[in-house]
CSV table of C-alpha atoms in Angstrom, one decimal:
chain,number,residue,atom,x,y,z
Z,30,UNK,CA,39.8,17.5,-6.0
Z,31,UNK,CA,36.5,18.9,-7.9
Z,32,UNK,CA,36.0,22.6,-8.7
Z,33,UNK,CA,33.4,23.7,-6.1
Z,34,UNK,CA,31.3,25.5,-9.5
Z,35,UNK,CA,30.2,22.8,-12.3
Z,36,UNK,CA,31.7,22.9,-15.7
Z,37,UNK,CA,30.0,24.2,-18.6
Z,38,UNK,CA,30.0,21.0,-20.4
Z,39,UNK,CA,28.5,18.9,-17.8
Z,40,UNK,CA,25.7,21.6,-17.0
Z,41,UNK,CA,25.1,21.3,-20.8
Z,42,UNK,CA,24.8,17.6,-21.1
Z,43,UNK,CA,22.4,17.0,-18.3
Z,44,UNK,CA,20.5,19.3,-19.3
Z,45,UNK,CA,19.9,18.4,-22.9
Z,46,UNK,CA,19.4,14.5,-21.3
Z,47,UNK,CA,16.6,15.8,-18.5
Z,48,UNK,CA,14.7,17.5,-20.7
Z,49,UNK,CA,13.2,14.4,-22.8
Z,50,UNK,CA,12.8,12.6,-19.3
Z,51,UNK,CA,10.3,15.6,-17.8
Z,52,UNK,CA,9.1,16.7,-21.0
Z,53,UNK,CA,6.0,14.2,-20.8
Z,54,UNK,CA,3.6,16.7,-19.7
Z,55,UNK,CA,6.1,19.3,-18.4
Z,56,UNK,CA,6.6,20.7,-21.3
Z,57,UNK,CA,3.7,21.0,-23.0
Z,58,UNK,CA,1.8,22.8,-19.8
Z,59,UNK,CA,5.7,25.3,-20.3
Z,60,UNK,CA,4.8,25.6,-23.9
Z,61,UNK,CA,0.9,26.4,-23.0
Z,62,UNK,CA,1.7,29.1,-21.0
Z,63,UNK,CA,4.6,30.6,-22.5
Z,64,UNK,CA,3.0,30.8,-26.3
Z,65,UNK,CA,0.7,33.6,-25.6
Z,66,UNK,CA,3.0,35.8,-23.9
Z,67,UNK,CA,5.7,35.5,-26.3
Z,68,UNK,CA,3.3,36.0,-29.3
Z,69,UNK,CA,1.4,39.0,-27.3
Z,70,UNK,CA,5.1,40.4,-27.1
Z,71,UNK,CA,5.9,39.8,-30.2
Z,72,UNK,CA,2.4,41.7,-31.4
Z,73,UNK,CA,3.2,44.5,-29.0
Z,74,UNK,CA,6.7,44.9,-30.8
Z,75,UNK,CA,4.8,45.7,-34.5
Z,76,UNK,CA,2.5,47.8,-33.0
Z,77,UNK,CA,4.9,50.4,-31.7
Z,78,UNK,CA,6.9,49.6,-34.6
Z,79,UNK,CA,3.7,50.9,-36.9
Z,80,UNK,CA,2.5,53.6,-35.0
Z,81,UNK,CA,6.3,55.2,-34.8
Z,82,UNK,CA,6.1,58.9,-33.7
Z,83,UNK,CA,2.2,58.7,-33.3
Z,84,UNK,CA,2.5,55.6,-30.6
Z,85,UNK,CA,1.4,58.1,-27.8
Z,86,UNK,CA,-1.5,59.0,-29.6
Z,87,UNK,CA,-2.7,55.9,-28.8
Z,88,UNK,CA,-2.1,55.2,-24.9
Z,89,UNK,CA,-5.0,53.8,-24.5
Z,90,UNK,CA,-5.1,51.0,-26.9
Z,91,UNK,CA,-1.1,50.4,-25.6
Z,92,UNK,CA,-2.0,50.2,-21.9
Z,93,UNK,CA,-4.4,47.7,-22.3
Z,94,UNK,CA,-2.2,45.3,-24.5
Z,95,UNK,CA,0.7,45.9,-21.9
Z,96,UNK,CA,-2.0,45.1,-19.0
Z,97,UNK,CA,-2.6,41.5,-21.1
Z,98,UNK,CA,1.3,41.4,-21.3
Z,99,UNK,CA,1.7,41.4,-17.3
Z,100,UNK,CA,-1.4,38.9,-16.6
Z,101,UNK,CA,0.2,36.6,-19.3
Z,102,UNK,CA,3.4,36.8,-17.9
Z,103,UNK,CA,2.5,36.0,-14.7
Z,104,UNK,CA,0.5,32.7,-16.0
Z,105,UNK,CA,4.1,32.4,-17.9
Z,106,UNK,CA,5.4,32.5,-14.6
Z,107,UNK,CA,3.3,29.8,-13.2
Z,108,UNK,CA,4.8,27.2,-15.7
Z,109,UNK,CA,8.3,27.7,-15.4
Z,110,UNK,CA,7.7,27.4,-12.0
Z,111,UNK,CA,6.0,24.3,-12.4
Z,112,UNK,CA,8.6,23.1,-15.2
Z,113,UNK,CA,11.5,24.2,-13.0
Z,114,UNK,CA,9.9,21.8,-10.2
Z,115,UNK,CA,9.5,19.0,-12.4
Z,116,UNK,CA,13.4,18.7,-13.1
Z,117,UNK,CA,14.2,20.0,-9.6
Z,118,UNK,CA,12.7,16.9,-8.6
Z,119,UNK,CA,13.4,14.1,-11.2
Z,120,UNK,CA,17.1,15.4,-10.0
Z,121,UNK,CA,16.4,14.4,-6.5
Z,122,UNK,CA,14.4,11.5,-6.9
Z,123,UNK,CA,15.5,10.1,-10.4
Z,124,UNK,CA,12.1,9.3,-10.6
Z,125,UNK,CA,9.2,10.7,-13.3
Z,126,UNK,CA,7.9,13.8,-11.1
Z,127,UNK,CA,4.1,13.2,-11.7
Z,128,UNK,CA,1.0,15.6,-10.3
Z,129,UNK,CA,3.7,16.0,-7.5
Z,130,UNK,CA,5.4,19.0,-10.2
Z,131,UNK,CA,2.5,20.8,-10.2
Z,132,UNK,CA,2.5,21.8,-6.2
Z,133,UNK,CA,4.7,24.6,-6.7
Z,134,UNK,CA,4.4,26.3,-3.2
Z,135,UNK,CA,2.6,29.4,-2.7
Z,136,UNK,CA,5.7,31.2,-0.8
Z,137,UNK,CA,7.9,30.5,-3.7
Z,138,UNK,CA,5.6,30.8,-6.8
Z,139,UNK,CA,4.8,34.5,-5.0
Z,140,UNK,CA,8.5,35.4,-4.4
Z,141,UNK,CA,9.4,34.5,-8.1
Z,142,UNK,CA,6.4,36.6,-9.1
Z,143,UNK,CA,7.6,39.6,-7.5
Z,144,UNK,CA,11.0,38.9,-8.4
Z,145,UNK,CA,10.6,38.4,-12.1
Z,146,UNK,CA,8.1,41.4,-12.4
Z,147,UNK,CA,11.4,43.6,-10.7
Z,148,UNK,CA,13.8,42.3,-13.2
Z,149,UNK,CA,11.4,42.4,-16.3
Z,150,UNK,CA,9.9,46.2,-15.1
Z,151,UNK,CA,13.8,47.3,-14.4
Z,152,UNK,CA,15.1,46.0,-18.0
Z,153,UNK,CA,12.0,47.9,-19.9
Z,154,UNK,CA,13.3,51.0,-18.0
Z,155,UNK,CA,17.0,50.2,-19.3
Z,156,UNK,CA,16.3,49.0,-22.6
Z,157,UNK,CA,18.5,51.8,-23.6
Z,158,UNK,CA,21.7,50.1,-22.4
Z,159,UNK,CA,22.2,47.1,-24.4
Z,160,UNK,CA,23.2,45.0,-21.7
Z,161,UNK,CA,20.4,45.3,-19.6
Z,162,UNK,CA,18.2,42.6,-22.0
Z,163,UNK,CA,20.8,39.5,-21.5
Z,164,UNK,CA,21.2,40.6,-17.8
Z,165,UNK,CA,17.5,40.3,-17.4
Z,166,UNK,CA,17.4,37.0,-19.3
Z,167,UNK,CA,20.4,35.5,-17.1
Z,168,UNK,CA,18.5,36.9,-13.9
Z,169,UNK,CA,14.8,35.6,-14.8
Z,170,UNK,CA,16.2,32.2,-15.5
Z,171,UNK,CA,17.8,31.9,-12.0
Z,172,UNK,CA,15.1,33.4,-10.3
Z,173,UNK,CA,12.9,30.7,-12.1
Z,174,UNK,CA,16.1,27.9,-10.6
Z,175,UNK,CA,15.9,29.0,-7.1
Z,176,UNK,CA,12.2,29.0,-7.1
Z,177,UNK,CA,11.8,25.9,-5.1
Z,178,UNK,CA,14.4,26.8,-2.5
Z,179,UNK,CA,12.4,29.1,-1.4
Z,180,UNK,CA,10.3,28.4,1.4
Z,181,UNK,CA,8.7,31.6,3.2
Z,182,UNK,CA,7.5,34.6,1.9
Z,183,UNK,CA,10.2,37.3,1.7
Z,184,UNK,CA,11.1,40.5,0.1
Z,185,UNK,CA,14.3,39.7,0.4
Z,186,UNK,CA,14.8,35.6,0.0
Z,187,UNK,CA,14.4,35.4,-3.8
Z,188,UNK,CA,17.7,38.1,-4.6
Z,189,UNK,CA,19.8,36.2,-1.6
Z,190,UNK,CA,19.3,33.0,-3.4
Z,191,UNK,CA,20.1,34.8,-6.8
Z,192,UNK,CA,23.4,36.4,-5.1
Z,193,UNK,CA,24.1,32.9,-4.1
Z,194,UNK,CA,24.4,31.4,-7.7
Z,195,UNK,CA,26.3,34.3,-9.3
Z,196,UNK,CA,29.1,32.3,-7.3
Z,197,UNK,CA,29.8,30.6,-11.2
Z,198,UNK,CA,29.9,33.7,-13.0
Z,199,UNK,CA,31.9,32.5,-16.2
Z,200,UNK,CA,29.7,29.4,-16.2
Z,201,UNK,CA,26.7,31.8,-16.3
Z,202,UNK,CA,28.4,33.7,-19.1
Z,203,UNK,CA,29.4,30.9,-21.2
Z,204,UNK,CA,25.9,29.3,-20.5
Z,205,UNK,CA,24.2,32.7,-22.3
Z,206,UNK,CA,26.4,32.7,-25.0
Z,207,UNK,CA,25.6,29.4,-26.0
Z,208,UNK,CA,22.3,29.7,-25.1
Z,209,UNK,CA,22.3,32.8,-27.7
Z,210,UNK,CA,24.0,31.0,-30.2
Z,211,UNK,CA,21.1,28.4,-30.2
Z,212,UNK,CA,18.2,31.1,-30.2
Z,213,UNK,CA,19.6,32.3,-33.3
Z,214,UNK,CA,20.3,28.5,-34.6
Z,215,UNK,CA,17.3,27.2,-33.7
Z,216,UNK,CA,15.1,30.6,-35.8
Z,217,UNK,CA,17.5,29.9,-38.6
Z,218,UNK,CA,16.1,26.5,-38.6
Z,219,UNK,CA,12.2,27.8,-38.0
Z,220,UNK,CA,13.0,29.7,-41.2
Z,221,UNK,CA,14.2,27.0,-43.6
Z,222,UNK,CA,11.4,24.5,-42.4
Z,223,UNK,CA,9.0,27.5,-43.0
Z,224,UNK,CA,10.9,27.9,-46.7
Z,225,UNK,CA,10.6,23.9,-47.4
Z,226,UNK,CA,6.4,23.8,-46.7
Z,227,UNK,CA,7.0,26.9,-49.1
Z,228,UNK,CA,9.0,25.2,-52.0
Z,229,UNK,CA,6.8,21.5,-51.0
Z,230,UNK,CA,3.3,23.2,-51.9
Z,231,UNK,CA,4.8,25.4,-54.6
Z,232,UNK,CA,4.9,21.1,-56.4
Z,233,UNK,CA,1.1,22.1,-55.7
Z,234,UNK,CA,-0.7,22.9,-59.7
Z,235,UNK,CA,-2.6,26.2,-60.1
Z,236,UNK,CA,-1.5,27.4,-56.3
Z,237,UNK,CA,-0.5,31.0,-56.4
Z,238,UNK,CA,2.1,31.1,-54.0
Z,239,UNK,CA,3.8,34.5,-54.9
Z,240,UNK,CA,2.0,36.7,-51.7
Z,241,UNK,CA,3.3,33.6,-49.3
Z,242,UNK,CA,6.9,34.0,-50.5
Z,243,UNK,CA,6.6,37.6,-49.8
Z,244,UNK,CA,5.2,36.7,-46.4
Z,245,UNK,CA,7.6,34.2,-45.5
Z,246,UNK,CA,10.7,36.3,-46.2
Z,247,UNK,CA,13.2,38.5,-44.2
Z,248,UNK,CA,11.5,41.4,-45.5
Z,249,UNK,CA,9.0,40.7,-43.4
Z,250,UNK,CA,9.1,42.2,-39.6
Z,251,UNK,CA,6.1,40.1,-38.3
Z,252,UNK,CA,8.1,37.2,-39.8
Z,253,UNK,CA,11.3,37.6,-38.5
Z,254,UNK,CA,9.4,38.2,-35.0
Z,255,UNK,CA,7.7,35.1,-35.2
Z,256,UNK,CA,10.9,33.0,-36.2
Z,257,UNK,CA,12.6,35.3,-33.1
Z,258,UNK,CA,9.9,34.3,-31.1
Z,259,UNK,CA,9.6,30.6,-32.1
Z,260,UNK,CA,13.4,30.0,-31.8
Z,261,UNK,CA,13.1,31.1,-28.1
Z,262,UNK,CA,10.2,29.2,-27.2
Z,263,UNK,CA,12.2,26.1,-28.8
Z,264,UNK,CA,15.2,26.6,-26.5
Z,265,UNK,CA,13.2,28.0,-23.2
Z,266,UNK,CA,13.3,24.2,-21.6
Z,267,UNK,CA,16.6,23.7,-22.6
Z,268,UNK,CA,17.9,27.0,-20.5
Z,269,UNK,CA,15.4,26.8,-17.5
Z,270,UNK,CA,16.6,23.0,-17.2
Z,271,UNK,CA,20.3,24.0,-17.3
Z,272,UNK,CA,19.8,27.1,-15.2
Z,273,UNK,CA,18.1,24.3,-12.6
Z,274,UNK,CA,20.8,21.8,-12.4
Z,275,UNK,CA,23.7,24.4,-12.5
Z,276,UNK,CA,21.8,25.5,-8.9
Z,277,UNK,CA,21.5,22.1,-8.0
Z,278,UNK,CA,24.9,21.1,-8.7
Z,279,UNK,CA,26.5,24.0,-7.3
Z,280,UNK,CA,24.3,23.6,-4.0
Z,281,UNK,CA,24.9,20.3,-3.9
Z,282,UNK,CA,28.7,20.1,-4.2
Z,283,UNK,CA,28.8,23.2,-1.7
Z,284,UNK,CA,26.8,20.5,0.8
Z,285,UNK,CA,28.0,17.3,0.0
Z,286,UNK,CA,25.1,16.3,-1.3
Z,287,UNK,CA,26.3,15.6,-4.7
Z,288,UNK,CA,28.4,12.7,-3.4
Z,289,UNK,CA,24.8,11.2,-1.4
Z,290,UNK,CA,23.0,11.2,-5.3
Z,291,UNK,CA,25.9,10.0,-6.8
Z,292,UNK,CA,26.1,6.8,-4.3
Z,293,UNK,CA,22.1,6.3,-5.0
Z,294,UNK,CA,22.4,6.0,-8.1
Z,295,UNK,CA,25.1,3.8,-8.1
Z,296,UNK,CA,23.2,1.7,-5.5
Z,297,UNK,CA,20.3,1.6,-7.7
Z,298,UNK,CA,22.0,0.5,-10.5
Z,299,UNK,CA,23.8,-2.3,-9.2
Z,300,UNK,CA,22.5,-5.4,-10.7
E,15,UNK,CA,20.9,23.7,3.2
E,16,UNK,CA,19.3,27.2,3.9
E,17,UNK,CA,22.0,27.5,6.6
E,18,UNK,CA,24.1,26.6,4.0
E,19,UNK,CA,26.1,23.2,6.2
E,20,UNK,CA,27.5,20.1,4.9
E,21,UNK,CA,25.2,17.2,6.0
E,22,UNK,CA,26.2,13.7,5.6
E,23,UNK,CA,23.8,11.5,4.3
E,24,UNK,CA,22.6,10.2,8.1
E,25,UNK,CA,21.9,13.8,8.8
E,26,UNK,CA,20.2,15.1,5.7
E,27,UNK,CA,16.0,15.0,5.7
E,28,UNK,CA,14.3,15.4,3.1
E,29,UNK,CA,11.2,18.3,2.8
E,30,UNK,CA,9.5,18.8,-0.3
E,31,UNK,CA,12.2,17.5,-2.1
E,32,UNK,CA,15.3,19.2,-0.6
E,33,UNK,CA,17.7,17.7,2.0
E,34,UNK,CA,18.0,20.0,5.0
E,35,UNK,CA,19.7,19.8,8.3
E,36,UNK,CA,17.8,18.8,10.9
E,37,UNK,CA,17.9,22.3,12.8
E,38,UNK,CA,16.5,23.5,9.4
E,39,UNK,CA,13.7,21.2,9.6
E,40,UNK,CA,12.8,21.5,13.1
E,41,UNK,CA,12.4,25.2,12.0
E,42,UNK,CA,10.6,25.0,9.6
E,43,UNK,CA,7.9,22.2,11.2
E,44,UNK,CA,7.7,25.2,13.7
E,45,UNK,CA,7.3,27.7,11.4
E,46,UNK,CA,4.6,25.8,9.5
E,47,UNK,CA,3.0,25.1,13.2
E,48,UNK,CA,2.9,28.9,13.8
E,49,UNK,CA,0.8,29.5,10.9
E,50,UNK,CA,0.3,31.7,7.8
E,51,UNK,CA,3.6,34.5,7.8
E,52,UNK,CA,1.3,37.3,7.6
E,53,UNK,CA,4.0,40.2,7.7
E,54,UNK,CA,5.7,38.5,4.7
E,55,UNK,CA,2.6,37.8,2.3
E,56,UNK,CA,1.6,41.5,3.1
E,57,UNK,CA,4.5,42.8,2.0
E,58,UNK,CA,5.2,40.1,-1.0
E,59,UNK,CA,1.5,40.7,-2.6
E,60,UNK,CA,1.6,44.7,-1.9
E,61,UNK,CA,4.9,43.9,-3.8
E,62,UNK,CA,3.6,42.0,-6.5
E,63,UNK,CA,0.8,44.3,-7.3
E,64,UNK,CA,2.5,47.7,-7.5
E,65,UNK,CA,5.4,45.7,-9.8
E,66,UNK,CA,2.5,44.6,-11.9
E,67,UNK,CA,1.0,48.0,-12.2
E,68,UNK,CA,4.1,49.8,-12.6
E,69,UNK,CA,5.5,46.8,-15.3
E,70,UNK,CA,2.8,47.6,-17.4
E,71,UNK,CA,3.3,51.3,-17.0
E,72,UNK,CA,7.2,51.0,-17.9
E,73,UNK,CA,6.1,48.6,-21.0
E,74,UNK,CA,4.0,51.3,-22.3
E,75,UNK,CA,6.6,54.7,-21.8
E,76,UNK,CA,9.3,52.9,-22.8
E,77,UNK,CA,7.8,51.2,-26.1
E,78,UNK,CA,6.3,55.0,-26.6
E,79,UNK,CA,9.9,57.0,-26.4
E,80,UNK,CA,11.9,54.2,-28.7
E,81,UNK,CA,8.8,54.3,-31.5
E,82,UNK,CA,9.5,58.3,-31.3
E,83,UNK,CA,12.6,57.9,-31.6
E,84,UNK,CA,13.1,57.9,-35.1
């Protein structure tokens, strides 16, 4: 008898072997659209951080960046969506998704909208409380997953589909720990490949590399942000695909379906 | 699946890639017959904007209050 909530492990797997199989142009288009809002943040981030006590001084100039920030996110928004889709339905059909990815439906592109704004607006507001930035993480990830179950416009549909899948709560905990584990792994990683090009072109004769190495070092706040923000954009696929398949997998053991995939896959296999 | 039964595989159809219950489908084919769900986009994009507006809003205050808060 199976566990009706998927293991860790095998959430973990498939996900690391779906993403190469969608990542042709899936991707890139999740890349595209993530980049600027992640580097906008990032830019928003120093700016408060060097305007300290005089940041009000300067509401103006803040508001508008923070306007930018919204529009971008909601582009941001628009490719998960679309990247969500694409591994939603290489799951169902085993099949490369094609131009069929990008026709997110408008009822569910605008429910995850208004649901992502509500968690990204609410952890701003509770930035205070340490928790509320991995809570926020967890809940913009599933409401990116559930995206495609939903098929109506509703106030309500997108947190009744997130209620559903908090059914696997360890799961979910042990999927952001690792998760946060390979953030930091995977900027650790940014930063030593940065360091190599560093110690490649110091072999470079005459090059004065002595402002770079100040530049590329811890000391640095724009740095570290960049490596922060690089690391994340690195493993963003990774935790939308596994946030998709632990909803798929949990929906589709709840249903039965699981067992209908398993038998076509078997089927097409067969020799 | 929105009504959340097991389907065999003779039961299940597929729409837009999900398997569904036939009920679930007939209700939907309806619902797509009956046109756009004006009530819901109404309150979903009166939603979305004032999120947007206020997001932005929250951004600002609370970046403001943590940089003064040194």
């Amino acid at each position: 008898m199976r566990s009706a909530r998927p293991a860790l492990t095998e959430v973990l797997d498939d996900a690391v072997e779906i993403v190469p199989l969608v990542a042709l142009p899936w991707l890139g288009l999740l890349w595209l659209t993530a980049i600027p809002l992640r580097f906008l943040q990032a830019h928003i981030i120093v700016r408060f951080a060097e305007l300290g006590p005089e940041a009000s001084r300067y509401g103006h100039h803040l508001a508008e960046l923070a306007t930018w920030a919204t529009l971008l996110l909601v582009v941001s928004l628009w490719g998960r969506a679309v990247f969500v889709r694409a591994v939603h339905l290489r799951l169902r059909t085993h099949e490369a998704p094609g131009a069929a990815a990008l026709r997110v439906t408008a009822p569910s592109l605008a429910c995850y909208v208004y649901a992502a704004l509500a968690i990204e607006a609410s952890c701003y507001a509770t930035l205070f409380t340490l928790v509320s930035l991995p809570v926020a993480v967890m809940l913009a990830g599933l409401a990116a997953a559930t995206t495609p179950l939903i098929t109506r416009p509703s106030l309500i549909a997108p947190w009744r589909e997130l209620l559903a899948t908090m059914r696997g709560g360890l799961v979910l905990m042990g999927l952001l720990l690792v998760f946060a584990a390979a953030w930091l792994l995977a900027s650790a990683n940014l930063y030593f490949a940065f360091r190599l090009g560093l110690w490649i072109a110091g072999a470079v004769p005459g090059l004065d590399l002595s402002r770079w190495d100040a530049l590329l070092s811890f000391g640095n706040f724009r740095f570290v942000l960049v490596l922060l923000t690089g690391g994340g954009l690195a493993v963003e696929p990774f935790w939308l695909a596994a946030l998709t398949l632990y909803v798929h997998k949990l929906r589709a053991r709840a249903s039965g379906d699981d067992l209908r995939l398993w038998f076509d896959r078997l089927r097409s296999e067969a020799p | 699946m929105s009504c959340r039964k097991a389907l065999c595989q003779e039961c299940a159809s597929a729409w837009e890639g999900i398997y569904y219950c036939a009920a679930c489908v007939t209700e939907m084919r309806q619902e797509r017959g009956r046109g756009v769900a004006w009530g819901g986009w109404l309150l979903v994009g009166t939603a979305v904007v004032a999120l947007a507006w206020m997001h932005a809003r929250v951004l600002v205050w609370v970046g403001v209050l943590i940089a003064s808060w040194k």
